[in-house]
Amino acid sequence: MNFINRFFSYKPGFYSGTVYDRVDDLKFLKPLILNNTVLDIGSNIGIVAYEIGKFKPKKIHLLERSSRCLNISKVLLSSVNFSLSFNAINLSKSRILKSYIRTNKIEKSYDVVLMLAIYQHMKKQSSAKVLSENINDIFSLANKFIVFRVPLKLKKEIYSISKKNGFDLFFEKPENNNRGPLIVFKKFS
């Protein structure tokens, strides 16, 4: 078993799928990533950032609640040819993004925001008020596109939230192997 698969099994039941599940379908994002800034929320150990880095972004900013995961990300991404930023942040407990913007820990906007298989965790771990505030703040950071991967049961909810925040469906890759659809929303022009 390789290092990455061993890492994902360090907490039995905490992660599902494989590393390959996490990067499948990313090729569909290539035109969105090229020469754009990207915010990867729930970046884990940076596998997605590493893979989309092949699409030549201007910058990728990784947000992850686990400092341990961010430290692994820094090693994994140490030889890339694009700008990187890292922050440990827990979006489940409080409305924290606004303070990160005020203190310049994160940018005021990104061309593409990734929320790949993270919304359902925020929903389980947050009060409804904190979830709503943080999701609205996340949408406010998306300058062009926001990308979700959610379980099918949350798909309608994500569509509704996106519409309320000024985003329309741009592209959807249907569910594959129970991973949930990859859904791209574009900001109203």
mmCIF file of C-alpha atoms in Angstrom, residues 7 12 16 24-25 27 42 72 81 92 105 109 113 134 148 151 154 156 160 162 178:
data_model
loop_
_atom_site.group_PDB
_atom_site.id
_atom_site.type_symbol
_atom_site.label_atom_id
_atom_site.label_comp_id
_atom_site.label_asym_id
_atom_site.label_seq_id
_atom_site.Cartn_x
_atom_site.Cartn_y
_atom_site.Cartn_z
ATOM 1 C CA PHE A 7 -2.560 8.211 5.058
ATOM 2 C CA PRO A 12 -10.870 4.140 9.691
ATOM 3 C CA SER A 16 -14.186 7.096 1.838
ATOM 4 C CA ASP A 24 -11.345 11.475 -11.200
ATOM 5 C CA ASP A 25 -13.210 13.960 -13.393
ATOM 6 C CA LYS A 27 -9.869 16.905 -16.378
ATOM 7 C CA GLY A 42 -11.205 21.148 2.293
ATOM 8 C CA ILE A 72 1.768 17.026 3.992
ATOM 9 C CA ASN A 81 5.541 26.079 -10.719
ATOM 10 C CA SER A 92 -17.743 24.256 10.967
ATOM 11 C CA LYS A 105 -4.922 35.698 5.214
ATOM 12 C CA SER A 109 -11.841 36.774 -4.523
ATOM 13 C CA VAL A 113 -13.616 27.972 -5.759
ATOM 14 C CA ASN A 134 -19.992 30.408 5.753
ATOM 15 C CA PHE A 148 -19.126 21.142 -5.917
ATOM 16 C CA PRO A 151 -24.012 13.315 -2.567
ATOM 17 C CA LEU A 154 -27.849 17.290 -1.485
ATOM 18 C CA LYS A 156 -31.139 20.151 -5.154
ATOM 19 C CA SER A 160 -30.917 26.351 -4.697
ATOM 20 C CA SER A 162 -26.121 28.592 -5.858
ATOM 21 C CA ASN A 178 -21.361 6.710 -5.789
#
